[in-house]
PDB file of C-alpha atoms in Angstrom:
ATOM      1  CA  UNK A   1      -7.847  29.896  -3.299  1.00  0.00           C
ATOM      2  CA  UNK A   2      -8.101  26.203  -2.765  1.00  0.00           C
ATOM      3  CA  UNK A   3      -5.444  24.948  -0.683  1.00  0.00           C
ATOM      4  CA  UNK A   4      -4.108  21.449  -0.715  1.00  0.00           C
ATOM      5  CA  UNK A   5      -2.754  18.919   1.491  1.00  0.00           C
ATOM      6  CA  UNK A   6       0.637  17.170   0.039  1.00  0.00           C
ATOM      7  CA  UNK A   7       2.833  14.178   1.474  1.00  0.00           C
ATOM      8  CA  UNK A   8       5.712  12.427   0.562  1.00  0.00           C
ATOM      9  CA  UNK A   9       5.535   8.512   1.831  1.00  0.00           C
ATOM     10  CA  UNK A  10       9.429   7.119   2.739  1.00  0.00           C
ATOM     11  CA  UNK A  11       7.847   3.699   2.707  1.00  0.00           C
ATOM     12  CA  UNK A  12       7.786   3.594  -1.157  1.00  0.00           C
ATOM     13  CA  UNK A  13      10.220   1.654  -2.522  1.00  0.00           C
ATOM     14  CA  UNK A  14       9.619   2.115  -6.126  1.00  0.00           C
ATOM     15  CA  UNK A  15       7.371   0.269  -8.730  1.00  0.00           C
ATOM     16  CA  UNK A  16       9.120  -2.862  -8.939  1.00  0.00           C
ATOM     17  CA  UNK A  17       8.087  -3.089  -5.269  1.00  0.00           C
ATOM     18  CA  UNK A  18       4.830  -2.206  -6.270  1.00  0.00           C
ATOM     19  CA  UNK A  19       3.727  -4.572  -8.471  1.00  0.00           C
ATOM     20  CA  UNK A  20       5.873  -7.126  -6.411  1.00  0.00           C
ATOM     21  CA  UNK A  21       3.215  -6.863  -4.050  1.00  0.00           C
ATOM     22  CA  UNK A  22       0.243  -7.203  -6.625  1.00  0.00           C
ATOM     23  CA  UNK A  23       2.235 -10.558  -7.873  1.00  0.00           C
ATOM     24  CA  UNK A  24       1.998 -11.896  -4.024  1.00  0.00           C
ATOM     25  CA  UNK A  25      -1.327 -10.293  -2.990  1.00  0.00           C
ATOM     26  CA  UNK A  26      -3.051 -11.916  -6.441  1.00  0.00           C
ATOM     27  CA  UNK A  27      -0.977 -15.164  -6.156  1.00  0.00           C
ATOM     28  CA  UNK A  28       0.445 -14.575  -9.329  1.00  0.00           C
ATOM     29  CA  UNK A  29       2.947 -17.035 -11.683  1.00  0.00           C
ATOM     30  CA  UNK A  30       5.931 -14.047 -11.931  1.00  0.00           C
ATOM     31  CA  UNK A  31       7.070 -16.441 -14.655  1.00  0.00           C
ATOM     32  CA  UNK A  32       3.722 -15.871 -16.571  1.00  0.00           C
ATOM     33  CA  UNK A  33       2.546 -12.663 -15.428  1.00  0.00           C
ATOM     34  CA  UNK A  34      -1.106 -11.993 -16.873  1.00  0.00           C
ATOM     35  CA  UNK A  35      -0.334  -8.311 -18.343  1.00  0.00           C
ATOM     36  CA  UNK A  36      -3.328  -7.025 -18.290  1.00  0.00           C
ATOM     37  CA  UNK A  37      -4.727  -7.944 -14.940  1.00  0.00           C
ATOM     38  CA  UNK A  38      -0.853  -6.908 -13.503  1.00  0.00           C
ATOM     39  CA  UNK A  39      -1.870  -4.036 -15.390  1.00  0.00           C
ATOM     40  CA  UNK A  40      -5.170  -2.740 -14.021  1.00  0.00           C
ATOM     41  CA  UNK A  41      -4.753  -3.493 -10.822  1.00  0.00           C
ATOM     42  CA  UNK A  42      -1.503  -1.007 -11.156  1.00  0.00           C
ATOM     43  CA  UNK A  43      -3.123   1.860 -12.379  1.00  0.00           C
ATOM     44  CA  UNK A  44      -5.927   1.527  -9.560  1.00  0.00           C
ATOM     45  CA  UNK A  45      -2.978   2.032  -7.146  1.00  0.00           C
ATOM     46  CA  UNK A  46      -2.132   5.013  -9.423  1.00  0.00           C
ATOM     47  CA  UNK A  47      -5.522   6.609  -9.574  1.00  0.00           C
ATOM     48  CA  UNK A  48      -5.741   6.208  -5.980  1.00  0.00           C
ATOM     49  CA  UNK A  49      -2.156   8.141  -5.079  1.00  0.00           C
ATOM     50  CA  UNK A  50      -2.924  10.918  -7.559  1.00  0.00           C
ATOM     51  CA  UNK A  51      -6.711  11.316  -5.699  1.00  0.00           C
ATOM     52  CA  UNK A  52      -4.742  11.476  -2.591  1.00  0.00           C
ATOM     53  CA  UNK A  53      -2.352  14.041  -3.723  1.00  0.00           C
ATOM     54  CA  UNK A  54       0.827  11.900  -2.921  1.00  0.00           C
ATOM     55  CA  UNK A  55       3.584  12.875  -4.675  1.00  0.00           C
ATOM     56  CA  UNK A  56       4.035  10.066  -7.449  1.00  0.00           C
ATOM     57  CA  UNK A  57       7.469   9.727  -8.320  1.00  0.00           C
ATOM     58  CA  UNK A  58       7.961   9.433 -12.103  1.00  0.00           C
ATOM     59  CA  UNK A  59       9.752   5.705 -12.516  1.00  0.00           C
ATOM     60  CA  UNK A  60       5.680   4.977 -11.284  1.00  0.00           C
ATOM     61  CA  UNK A  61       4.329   6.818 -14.129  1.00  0.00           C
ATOM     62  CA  UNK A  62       7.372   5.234 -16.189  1.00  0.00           C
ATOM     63  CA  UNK A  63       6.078   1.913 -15.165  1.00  0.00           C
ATOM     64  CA  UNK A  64       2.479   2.141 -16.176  1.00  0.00           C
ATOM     65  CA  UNK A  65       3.441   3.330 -19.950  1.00  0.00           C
ATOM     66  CA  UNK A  66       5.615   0.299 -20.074  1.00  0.00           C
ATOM     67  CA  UNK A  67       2.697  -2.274 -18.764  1.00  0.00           C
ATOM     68  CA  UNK A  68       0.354  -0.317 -21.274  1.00  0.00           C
ATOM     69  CA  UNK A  69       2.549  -0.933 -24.315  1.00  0.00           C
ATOM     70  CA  UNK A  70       3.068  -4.717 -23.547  1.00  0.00           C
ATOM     71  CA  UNK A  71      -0.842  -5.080 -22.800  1.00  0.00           C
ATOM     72  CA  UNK A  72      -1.105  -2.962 -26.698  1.00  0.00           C
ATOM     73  CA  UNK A  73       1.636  -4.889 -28.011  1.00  0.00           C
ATOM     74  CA  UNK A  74       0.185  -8.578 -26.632  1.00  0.00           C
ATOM     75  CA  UNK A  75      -3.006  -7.638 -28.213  1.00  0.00           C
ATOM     76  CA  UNK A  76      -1.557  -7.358 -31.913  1.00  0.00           C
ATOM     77  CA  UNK A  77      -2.316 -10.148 -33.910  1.00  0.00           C
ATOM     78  CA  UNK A  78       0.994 -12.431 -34.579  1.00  0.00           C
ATOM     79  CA  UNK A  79       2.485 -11.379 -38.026  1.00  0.00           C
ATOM     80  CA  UNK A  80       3.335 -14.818 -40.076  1.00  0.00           C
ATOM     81  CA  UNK A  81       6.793 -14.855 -41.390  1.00  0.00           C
ATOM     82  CA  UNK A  82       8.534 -16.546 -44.192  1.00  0.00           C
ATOM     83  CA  UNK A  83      10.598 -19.299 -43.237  1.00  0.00           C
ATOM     84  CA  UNK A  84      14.124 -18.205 -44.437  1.00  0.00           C
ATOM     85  CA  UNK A  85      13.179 -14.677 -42.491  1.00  0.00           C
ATOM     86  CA  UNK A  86      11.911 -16.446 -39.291  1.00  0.00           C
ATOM     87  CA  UNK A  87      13.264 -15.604 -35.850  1.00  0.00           C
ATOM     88  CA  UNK A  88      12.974 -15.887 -32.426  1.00  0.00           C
ATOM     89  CA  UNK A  89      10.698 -13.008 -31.078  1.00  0.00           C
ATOM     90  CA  UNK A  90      11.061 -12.264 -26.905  1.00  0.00           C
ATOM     91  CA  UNK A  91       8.178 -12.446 -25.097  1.00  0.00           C
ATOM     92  CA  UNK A  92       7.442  -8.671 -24.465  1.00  0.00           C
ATOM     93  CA  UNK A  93       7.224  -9.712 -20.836  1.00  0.00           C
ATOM     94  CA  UNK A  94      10.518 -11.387 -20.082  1.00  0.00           C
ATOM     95  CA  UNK A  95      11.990  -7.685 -19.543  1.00  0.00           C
ATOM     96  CA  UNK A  96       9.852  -7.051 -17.103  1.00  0.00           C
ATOM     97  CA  UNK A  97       9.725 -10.480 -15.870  1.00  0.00           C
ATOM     98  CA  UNK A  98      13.980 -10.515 -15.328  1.00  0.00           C
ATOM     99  CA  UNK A  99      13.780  -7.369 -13.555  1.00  0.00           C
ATOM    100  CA  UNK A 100      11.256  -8.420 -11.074  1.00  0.00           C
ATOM    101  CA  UNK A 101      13.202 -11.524 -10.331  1.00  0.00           C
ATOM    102  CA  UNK A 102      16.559  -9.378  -9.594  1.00  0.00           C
ATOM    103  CA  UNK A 103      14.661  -7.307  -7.439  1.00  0.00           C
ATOM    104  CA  UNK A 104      13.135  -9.836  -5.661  1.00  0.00           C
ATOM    105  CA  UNK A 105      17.007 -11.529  -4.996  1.00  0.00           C
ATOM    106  CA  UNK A 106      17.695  -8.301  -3.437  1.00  0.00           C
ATOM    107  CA  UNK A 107      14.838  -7.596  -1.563  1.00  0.00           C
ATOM    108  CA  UNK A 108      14.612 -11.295  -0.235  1.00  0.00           C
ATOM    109  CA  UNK A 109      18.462 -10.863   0.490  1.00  0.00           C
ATOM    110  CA  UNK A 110      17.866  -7.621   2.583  1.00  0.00           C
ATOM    111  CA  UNK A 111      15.512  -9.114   4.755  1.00  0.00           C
ATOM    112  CA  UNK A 112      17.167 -12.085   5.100  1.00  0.00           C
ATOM    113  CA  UNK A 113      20.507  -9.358   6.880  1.00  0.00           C
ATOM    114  CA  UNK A 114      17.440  -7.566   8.657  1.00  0.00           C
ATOM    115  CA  UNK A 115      16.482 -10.324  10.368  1.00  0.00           C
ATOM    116  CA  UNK A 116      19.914 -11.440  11.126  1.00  0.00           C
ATOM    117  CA  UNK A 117      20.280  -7.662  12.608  1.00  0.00           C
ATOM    118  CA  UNK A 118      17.276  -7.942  14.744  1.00  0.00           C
ATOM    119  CA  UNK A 119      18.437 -11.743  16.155  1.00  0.00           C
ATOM    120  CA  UNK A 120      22.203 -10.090  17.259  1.00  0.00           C
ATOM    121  CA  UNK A 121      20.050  -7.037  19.153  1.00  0.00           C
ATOM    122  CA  UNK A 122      18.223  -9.756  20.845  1.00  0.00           C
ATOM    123  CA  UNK A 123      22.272 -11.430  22.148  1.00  0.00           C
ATOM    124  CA  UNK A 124      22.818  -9.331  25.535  1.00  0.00           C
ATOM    125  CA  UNK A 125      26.024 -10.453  27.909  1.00  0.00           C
ATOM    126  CA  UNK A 126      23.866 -10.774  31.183  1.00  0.00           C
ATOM    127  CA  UNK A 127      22.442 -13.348  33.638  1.00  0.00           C
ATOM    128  CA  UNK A 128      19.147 -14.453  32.609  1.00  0.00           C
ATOM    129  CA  UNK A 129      16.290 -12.973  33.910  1.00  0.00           C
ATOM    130  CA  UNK A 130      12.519 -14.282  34.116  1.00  0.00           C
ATOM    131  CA  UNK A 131      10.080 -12.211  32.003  1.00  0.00           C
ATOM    132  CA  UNK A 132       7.215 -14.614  32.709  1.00  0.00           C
ATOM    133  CA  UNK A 133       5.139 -11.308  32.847  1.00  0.00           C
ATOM    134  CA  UNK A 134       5.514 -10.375  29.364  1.00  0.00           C
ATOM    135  CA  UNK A 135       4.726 -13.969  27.743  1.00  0.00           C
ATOM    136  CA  UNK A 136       1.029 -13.004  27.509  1.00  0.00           C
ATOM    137  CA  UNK A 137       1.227 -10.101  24.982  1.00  0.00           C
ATOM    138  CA  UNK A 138       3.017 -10.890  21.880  1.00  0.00           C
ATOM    139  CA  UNK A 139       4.744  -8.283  20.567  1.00  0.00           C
ATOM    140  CA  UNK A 140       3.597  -5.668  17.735  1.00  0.00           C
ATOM    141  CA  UNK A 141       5.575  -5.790  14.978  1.00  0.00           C
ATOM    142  CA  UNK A 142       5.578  -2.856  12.622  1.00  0.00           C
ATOM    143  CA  UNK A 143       5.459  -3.571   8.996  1.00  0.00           C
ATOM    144  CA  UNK A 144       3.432  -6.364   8.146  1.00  0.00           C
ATOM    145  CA  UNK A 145       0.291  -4.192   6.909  1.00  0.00           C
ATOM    146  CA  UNK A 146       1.909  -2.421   3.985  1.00  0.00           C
ATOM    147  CA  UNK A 147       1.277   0.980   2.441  1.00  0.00           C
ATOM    148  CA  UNK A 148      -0.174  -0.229  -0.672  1.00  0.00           C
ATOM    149  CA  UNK A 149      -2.712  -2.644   1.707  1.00  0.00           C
ATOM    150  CA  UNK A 150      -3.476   1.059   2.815  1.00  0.00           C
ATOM    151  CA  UNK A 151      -3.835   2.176  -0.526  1.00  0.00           C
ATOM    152  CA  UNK A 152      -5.378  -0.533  -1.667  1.00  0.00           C
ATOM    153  CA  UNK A 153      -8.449  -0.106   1.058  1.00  0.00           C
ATOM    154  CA  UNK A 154      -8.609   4.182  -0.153  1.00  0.00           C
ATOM    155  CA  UNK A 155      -9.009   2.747  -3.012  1.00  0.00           C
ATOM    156  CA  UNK A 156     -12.565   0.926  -1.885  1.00  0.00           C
ATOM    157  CA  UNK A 157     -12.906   4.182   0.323  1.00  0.00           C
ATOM    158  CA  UNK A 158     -12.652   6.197  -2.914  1.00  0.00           C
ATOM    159  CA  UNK A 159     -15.689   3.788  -4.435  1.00  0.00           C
ATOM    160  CA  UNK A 160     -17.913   3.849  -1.746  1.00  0.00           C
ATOM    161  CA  UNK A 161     -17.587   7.614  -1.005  1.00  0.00           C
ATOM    162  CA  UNK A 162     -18.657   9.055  -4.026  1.00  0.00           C
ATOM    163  CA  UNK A 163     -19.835  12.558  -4.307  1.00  0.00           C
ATOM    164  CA  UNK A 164     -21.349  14.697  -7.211  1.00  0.00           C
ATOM    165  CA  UNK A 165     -20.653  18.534  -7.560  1.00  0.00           C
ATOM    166  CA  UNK A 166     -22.878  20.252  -9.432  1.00  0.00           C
ATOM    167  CA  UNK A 167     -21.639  22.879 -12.547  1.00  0.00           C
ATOM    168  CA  UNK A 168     -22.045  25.886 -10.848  1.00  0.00           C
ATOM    169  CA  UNK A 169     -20.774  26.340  -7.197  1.00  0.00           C
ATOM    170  CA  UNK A 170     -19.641  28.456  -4.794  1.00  0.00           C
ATOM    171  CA  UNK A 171     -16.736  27.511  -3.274  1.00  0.00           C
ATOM    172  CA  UNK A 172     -16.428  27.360   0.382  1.00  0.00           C
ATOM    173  CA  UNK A 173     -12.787  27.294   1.734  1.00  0.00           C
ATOM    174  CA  UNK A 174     -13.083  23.732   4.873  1.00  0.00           C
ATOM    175  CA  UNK A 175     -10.359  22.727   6.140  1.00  0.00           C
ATOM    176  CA  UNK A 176      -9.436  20.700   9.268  1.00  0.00           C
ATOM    177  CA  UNK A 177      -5.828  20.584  10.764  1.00  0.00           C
ATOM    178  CA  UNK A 178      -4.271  17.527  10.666  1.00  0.00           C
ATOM    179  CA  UNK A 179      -3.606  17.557  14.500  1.00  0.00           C
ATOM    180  CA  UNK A 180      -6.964  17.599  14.875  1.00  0.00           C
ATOM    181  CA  UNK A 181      -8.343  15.066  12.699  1.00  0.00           C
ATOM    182  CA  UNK A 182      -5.595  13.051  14.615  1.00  0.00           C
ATOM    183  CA  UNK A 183      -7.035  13.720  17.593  1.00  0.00           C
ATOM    184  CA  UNK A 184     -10.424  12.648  16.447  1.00  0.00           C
ATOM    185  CA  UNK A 185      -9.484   9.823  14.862  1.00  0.00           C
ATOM    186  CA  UNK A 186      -7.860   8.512  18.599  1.00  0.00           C
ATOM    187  CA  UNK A 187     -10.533   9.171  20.458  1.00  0.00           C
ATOM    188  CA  UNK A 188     -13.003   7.246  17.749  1.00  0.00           C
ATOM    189  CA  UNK A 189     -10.359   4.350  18.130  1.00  0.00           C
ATOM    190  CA  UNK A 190      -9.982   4.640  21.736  1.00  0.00           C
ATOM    191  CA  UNK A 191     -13.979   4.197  22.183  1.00  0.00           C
ATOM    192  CA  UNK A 192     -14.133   0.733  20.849  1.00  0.00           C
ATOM    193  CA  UNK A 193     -11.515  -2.012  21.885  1.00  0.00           C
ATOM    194  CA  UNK A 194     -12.896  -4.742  19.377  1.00  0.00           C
ATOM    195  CA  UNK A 195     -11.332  -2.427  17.234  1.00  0.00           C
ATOM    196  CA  UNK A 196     -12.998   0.200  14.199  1.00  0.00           C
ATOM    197  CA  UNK A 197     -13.453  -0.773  10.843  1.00  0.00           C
ATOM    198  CA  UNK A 198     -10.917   1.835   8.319  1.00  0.00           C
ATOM    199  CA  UNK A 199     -14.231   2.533   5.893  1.00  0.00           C
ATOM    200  CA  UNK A 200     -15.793   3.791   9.418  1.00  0.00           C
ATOM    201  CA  UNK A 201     -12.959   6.600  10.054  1.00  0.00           C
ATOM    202  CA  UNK A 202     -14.018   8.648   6.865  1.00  0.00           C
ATOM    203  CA  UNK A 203     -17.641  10.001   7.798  1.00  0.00           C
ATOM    204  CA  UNK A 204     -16.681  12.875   5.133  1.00  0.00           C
ATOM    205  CA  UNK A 205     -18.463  13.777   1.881  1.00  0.00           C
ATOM    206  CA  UNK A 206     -15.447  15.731   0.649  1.00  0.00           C
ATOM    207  CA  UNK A 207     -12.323  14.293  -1.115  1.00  0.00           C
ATOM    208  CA  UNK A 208      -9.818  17.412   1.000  1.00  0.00           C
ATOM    209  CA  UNK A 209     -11.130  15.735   4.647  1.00  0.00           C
ATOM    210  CA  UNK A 210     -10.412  12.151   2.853  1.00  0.00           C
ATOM    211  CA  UNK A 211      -6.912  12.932   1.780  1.00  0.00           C
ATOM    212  CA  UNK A 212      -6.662  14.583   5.491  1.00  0.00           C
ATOM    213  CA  UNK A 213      -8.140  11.711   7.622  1.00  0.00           C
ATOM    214  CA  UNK A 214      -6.215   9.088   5.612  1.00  0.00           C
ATOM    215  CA  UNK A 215      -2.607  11.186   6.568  1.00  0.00           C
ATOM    216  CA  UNK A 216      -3.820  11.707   9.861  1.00  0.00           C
ATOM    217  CA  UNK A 217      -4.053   7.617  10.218  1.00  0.00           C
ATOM    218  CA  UNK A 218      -0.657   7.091   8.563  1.00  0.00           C
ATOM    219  CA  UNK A 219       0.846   9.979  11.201  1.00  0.00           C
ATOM    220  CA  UNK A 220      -1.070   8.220  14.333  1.00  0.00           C
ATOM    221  CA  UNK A 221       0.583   4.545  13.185  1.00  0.00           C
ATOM    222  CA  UNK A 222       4.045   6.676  12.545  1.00  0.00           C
ATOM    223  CA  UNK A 223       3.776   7.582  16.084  1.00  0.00           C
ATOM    224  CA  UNK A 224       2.700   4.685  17.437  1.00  0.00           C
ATOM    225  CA  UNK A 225      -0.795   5.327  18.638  1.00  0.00           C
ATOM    226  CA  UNK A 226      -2.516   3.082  16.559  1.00  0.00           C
ATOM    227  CA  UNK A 227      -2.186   0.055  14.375  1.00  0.00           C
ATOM    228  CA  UNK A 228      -4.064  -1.423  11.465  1.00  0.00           C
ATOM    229  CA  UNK A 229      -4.860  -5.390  11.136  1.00  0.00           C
ATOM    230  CA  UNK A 230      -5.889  -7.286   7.836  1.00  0.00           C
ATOM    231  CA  UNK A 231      -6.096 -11.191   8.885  1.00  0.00           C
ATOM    232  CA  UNK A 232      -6.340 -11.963   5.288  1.00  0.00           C
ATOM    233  CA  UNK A 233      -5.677 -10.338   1.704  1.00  0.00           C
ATOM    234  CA  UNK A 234      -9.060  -8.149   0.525  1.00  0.00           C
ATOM    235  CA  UNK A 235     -10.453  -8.591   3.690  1.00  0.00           C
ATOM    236  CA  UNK A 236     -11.677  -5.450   5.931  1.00  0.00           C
ATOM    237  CA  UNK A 237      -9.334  -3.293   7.916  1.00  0.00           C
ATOM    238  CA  UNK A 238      -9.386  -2.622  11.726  1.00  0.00           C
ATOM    239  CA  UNK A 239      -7.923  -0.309  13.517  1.00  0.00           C
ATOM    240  CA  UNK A 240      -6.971  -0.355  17.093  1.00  0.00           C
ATOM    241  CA  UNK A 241      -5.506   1.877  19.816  1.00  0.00           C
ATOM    242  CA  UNK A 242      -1.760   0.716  20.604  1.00  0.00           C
ATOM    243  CA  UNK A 243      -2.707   0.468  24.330  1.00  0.00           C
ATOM    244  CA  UNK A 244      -5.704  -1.523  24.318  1.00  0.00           C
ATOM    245  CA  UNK A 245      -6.991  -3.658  21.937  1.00  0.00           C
ATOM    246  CA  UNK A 246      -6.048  -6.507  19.666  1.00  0.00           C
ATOM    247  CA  UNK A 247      -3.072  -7.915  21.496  1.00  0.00           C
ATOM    248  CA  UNK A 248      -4.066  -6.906  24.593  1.00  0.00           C
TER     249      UNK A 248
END
């Protein structure tokens, strides 16, 4: 009996965040929103979740069959009416387009009182004291590297790992504990302070030690031990150990 790994991700916030970050990452007009490149680039995220057995909450499945119906209903031809029956028609987008906007007010507005909330736990009622020996190492801060940047580079993982089972097999039951693949993954890190490419971490043929490393990377950056680093949108992720590379 085939067993398989499953994990539920905190950090997503829903599909409006989702494709929030597609409008940002892709430099996109949210007041003209190309459908059907907002749209394909969705459903890779999609594919991509459901190959690594995430739980998909169904407002993301919701989602796609509402892009889908715009792209369909954008690619009707435009039915001429008589004059005296003419009216305004709504852009199938603006919907989509008003909701995206709200939830970008929000989202801007709760970072806005997070940021506030981090400057009052920096206010402390003591003398001053020199830190002169801290200048030198800026400080890590969690968050800027995404889960659907993380997705987003399975996804090329996904692409360049691909694997063909034959009709007939027999099937051999693998697995690896995730402690262990954690453990592995550390020491690969560890080895190299310049930091290790993410494509590098998944040596594997199999899509059940893919799904494994990749949770085993998102529990070793939940704890801490390491940290991803994308200078630039599409470009290559590295991976360093917490104590010793990158900032250090």
């Amino acid at each position: 009996m085939h067993s398989t790994y499953q994990v539920k991700l905190d950090a997503f916030e829903g599909p409006l965040d989702l494709l929030l970050h597609l409008i940002n990452q892709y430099e996109i007009d949210i007041y003209d929103i190309p459908v059907a490149q907002i749209t394909e680039q969705y459903m890779v995220y999609i594919r991509t979740m459901q190959q690594l057995e995430l739980n998909i909450a169904s407002e993301y499945l919701v989602m796609a069959a509402t892009l889908l119906a715009i792209k369909s209903q954008q690619l009707l031809p435009n039915q001429e009416l008589e004059l005296e029956d003419e009216q305004y028609e709504e852009d199938p987008r603006e919907e989509l387009m008003r909701r995206l906007i709200e939830y970008r007010k929000y989202k801007d507005a709760a970072y806005q009182l997070k940021e506030k909330e981090l400057d009052a736990n920096q206010i402390y009622t003591r003398p001053p004291k020199a830190f002169e020996e801290f200048n030198e190492k800026p400080t890590v801060v969690q968050g800027e590297l995404s889960i659907y940047d993380m997705i987003a580079a399975m996804s090329k993982v996904f692409q360049r790992k691909q694997w063909n089972q034959p009709i007939e097999t027999k099937i051999q039951r693998s697995e690896i504990p995730i402690k262990q693949r954690m453990e592995e993954v550390l020491v690969q890190v560890r080895k190299k302070k310049t930091g290790v490419k993410f494509f590098e971490l998944f040596p594997f043929p199999s899509r059940s030690h893919i799904v494994v490393t990749f949770i085993a990377i998102l529990e070793l950056m939940k704890s801490r031990e390491i940290y991803c680093v994308q200078e630039n949108h599409f470009e290559e992720l590295l991976v360093y150990d917490m104590e010793g590379g990158y900032w250090n």
